[in-house]
Short mmCIF file of C-alpha atoms in Angstrom, two decimals:
data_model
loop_
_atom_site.label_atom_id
_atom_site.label_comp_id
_atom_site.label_asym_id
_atom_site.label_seq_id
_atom_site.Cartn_x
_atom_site.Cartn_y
_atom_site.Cartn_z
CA UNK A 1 1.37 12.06 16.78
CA UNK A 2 -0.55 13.39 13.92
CA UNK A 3 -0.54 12.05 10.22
CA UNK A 4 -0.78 14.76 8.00
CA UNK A 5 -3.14 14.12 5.07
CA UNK A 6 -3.75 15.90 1.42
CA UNK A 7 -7.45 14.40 0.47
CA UNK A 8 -9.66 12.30 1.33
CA UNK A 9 -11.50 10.22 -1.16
CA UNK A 10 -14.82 8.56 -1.01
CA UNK A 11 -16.13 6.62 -3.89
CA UNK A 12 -20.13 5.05 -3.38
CA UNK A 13 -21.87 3.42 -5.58
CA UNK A 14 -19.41 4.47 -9.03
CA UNK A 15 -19.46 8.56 -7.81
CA UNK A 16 -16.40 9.65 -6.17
CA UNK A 17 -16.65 12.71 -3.92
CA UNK A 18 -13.29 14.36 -2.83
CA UNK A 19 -12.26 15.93 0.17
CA UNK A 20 -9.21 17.84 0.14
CA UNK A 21 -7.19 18.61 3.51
CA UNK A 22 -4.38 20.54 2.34
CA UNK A 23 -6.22 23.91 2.73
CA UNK A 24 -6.61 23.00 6.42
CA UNK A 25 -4.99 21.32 8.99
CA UNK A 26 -4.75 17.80 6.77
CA UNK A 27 -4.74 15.80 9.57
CA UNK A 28 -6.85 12.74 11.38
CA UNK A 29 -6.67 12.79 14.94
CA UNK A 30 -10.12 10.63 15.51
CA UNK A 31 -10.27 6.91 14.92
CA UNK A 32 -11.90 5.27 11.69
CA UNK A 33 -15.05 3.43 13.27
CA UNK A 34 -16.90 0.12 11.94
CA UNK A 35 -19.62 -0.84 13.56
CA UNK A 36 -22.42 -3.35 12.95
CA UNK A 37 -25.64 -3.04 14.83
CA UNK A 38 -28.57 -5.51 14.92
CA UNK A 39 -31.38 -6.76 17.32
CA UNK A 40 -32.77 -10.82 16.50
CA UNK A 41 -35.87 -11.60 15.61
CA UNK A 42 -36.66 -8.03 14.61
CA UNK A 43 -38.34 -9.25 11.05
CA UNK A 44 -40.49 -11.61 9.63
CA UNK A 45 -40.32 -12.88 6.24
CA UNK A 46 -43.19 -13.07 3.74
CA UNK A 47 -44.06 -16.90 4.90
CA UNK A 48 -44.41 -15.08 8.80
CA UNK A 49 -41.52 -17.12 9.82
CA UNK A 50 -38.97 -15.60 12.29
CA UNK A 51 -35.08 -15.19 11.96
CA UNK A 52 -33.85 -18.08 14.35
CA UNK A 53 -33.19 -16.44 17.79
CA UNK A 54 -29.60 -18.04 17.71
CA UNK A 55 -28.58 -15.76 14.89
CA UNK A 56 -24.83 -14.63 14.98
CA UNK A 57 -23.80 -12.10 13.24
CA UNK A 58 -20.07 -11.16 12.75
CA UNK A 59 -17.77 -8.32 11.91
CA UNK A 60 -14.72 -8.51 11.34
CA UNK A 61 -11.92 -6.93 7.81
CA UNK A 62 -9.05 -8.40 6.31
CA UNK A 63 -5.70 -5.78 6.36
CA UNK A 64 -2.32 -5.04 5.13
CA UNK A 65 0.67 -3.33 6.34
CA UNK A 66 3.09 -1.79 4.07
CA UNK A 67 5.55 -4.21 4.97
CA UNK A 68 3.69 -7.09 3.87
CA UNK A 69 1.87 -8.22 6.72
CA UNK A 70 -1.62 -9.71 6.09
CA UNK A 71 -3.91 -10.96 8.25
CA UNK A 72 -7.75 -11.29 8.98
CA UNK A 73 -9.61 -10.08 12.36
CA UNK A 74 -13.19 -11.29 13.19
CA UNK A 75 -15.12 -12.86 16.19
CA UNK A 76 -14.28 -16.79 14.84
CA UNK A 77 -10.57 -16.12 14.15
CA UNK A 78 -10.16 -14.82 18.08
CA UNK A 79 -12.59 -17.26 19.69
CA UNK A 80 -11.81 -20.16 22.45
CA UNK A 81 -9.36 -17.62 24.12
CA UNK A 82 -7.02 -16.14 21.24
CA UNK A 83 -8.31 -12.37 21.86
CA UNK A 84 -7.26 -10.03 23.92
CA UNK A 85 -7.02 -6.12 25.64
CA UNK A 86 -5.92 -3.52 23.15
CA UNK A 87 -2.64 -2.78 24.20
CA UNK A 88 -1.45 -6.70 23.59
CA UNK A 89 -0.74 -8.21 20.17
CA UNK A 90 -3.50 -11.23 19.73
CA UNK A 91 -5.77 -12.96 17.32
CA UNK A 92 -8.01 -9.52 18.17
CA UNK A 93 -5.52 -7.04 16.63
CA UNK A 94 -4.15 -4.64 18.53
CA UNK A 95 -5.04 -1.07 18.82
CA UNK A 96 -1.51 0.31 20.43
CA UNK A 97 0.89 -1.06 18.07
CA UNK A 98 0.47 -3.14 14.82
CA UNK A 99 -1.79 -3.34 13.27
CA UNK A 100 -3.03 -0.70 15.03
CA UNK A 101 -6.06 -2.35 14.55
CA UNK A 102 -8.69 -3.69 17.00
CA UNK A 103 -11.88 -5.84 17.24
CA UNK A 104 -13.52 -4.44 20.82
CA UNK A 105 -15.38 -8.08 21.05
CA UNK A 106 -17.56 -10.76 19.58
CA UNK A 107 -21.21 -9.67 20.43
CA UNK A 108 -23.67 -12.60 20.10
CA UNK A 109 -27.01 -11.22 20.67
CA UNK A 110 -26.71 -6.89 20.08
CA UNK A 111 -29.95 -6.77 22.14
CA UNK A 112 -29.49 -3.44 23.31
CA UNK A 113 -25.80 -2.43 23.09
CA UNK A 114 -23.28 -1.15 20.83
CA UNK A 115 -22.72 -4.17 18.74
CA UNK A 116 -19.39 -4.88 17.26
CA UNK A 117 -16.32 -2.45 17.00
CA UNK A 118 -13.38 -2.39 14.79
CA UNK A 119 -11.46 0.74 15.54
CA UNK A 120 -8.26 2.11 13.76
CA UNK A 121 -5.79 4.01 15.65
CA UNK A 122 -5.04 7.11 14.04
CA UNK A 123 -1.49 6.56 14.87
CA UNK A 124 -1.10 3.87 12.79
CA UNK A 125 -2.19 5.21 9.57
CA UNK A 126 1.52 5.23 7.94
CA UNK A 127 1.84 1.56 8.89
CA UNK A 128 -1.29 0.42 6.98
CA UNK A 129 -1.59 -0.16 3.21
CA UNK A 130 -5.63 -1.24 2.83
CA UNK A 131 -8.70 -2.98 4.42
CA UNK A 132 -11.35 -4.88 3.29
CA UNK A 133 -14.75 -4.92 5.73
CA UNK A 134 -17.16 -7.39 5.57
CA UNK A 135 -19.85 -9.13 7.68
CA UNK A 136 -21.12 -12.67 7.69
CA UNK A 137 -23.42 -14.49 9.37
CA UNK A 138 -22.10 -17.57 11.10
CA UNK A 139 -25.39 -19.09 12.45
CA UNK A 140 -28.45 -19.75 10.35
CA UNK A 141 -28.95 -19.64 6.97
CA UNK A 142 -28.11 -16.73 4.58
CA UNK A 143 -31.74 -14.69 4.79
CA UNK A 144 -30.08 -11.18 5.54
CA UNK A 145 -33.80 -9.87 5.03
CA UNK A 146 -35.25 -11.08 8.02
CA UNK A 147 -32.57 -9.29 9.75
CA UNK A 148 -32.46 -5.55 10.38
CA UNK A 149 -28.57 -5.48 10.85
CA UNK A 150 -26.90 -2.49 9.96
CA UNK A 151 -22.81 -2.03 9.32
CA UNK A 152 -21.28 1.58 9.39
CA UNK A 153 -18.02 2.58 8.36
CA UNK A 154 -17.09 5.87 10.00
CA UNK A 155 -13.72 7.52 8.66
CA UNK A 156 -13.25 11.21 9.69
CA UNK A 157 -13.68 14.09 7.56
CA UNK A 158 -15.87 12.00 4.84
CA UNK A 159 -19.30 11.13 4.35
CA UNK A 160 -20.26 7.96 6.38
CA UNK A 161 -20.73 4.69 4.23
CA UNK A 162 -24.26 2.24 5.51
CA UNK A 163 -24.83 -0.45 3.94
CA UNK A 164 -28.52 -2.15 6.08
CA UNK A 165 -27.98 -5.83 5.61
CA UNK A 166 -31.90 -6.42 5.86
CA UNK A 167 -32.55 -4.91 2.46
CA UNK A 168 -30.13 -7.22 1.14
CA UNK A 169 -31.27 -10.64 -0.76
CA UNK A 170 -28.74 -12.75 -1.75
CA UNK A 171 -28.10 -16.43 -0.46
CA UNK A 172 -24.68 -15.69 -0.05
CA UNK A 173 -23.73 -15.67 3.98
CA UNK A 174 -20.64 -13.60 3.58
CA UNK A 175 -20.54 -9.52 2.36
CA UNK A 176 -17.95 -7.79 1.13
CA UNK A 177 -18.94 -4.29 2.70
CA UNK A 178 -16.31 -1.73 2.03
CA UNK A 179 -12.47 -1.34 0.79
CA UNK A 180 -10.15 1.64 2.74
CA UNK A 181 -6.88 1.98 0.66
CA UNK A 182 -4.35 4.37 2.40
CA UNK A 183 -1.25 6.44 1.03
CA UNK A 184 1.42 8.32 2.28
CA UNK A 185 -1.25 11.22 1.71
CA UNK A 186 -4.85 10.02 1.61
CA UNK A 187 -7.31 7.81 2.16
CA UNK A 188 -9.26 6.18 -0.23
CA UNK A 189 -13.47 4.57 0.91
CA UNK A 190 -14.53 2.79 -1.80
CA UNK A 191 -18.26 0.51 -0.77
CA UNK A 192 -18.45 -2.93 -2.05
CA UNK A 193 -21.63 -4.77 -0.95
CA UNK A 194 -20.58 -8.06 -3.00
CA UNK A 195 -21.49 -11.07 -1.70
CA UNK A 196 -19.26 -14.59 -1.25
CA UNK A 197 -19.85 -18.01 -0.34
CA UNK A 198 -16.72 -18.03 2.17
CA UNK A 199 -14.00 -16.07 3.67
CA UNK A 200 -11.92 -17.62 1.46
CA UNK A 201 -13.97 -16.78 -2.04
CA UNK A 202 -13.80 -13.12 -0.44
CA UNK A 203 -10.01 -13.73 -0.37
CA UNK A 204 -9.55 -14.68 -3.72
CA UNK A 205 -11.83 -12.50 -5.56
CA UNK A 206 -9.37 -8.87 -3.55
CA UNK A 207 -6.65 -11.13 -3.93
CA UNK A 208 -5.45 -11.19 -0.29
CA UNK A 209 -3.35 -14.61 -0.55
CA UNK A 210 -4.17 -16.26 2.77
CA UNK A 211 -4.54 -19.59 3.42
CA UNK A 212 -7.88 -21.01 5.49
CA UNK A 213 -8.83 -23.84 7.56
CA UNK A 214 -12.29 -24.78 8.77
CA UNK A 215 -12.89 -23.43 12.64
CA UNK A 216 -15.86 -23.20 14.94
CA UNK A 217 -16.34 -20.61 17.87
#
């Protein structure tokens, strides 16, 4: 199945670039990619002092279906067993059927792999009304700059969005990287980078509506 698309939009940092499909094809037949990428320890601060070696990053994006359906996907929400494969419905997502959405796995260390994943099936693109990516850190205290994380968002057929964490300065342990607003015939990438004390302050300031509870991994 192919969804048939008339633009693309990208908006980063207040300019808005355009891509329009309907000349062409108009279609998406790749998956949108997010990725975050990191190594620990890779920085030192100005005081010499090294990130702590426990660091754990996460990535994970809140979504909507056009039927209503919210819901929130990162490596705390499907920890102590509630993941899953991709082709089963789970705390994960699911990349077969709704939400057409999948995280490929909580990665604690990112020494020398691929980090984390969220993929979007392409087949699944009429089902979905937005997303909101973000990335927190779950261990250690909020010094992004002694990091040298990176998070990607890949959507095909527009300019890639990066946002690298470790230029980043705020005492905030939770970022707000990018919003991804879909229609019946585009896609809209707007970047973010606002920072949030919580998953919950995140929630309330894109008005999302869900409710939270403390949990651990």
């Amino acid at each position: 199945m192919t969804i048939n698309l008339q633009k693309i939009t990208l908006e980063k940092k207040g300019d808005t670039h355009v891509i329009d499909l309907s000349k062409n094809t108009g279609s998406i037949t790749q998956e949108i990619n997010i990725n975050l990428n990191w190594s620990k320890g890779a920085k030192k601060s100005l005081f010499g002092s090294m990130f702590n070696n426990d660091i754990d990053l996460d990535l994970g994006c809140f979504y909507e279906l056009n039927n209503g359906e919210r819901n929130v996907i990162d490596g705390l929400q499907f920890s102590q067993g509630q993941g899953g494969p991709r082709n089963r419905l789970t705390r994960q997502g699911q990349y077969t059927g709704r939400p057409w959405v999948w995280h490929t796995g909580d990665d604690r260390g990112a020494a020398a792999g691929s980090g984390e994943n969220i993929i979007v099936n392409p087949l699944g693109l009429h089902d979905l009304k937005r997303m909101v990516i973000y990335c927190f850190i779950y261990d250690g205290a909020a010094r992004w700059q002694e990091t040298n994380a990176v998070v990607t968002v890949k959507v095909p057929g527009s300019p890639e969005i990066e946002v690298q964490m470790g230029n980043q300065a705020n005492l905030n342990k939770f970022c707000a990287i990018a919003e991804i607003l879909f229609t019946a015939d585009s896609i809209g990438v707007r970047k973010l980078v606002t920072f949030h004390t919580s998953h919950g302050h995140c929630d309330t300031a894109y008005n999302w509506g869900l409710q939270w509870t403390s949990g651990s991994k």
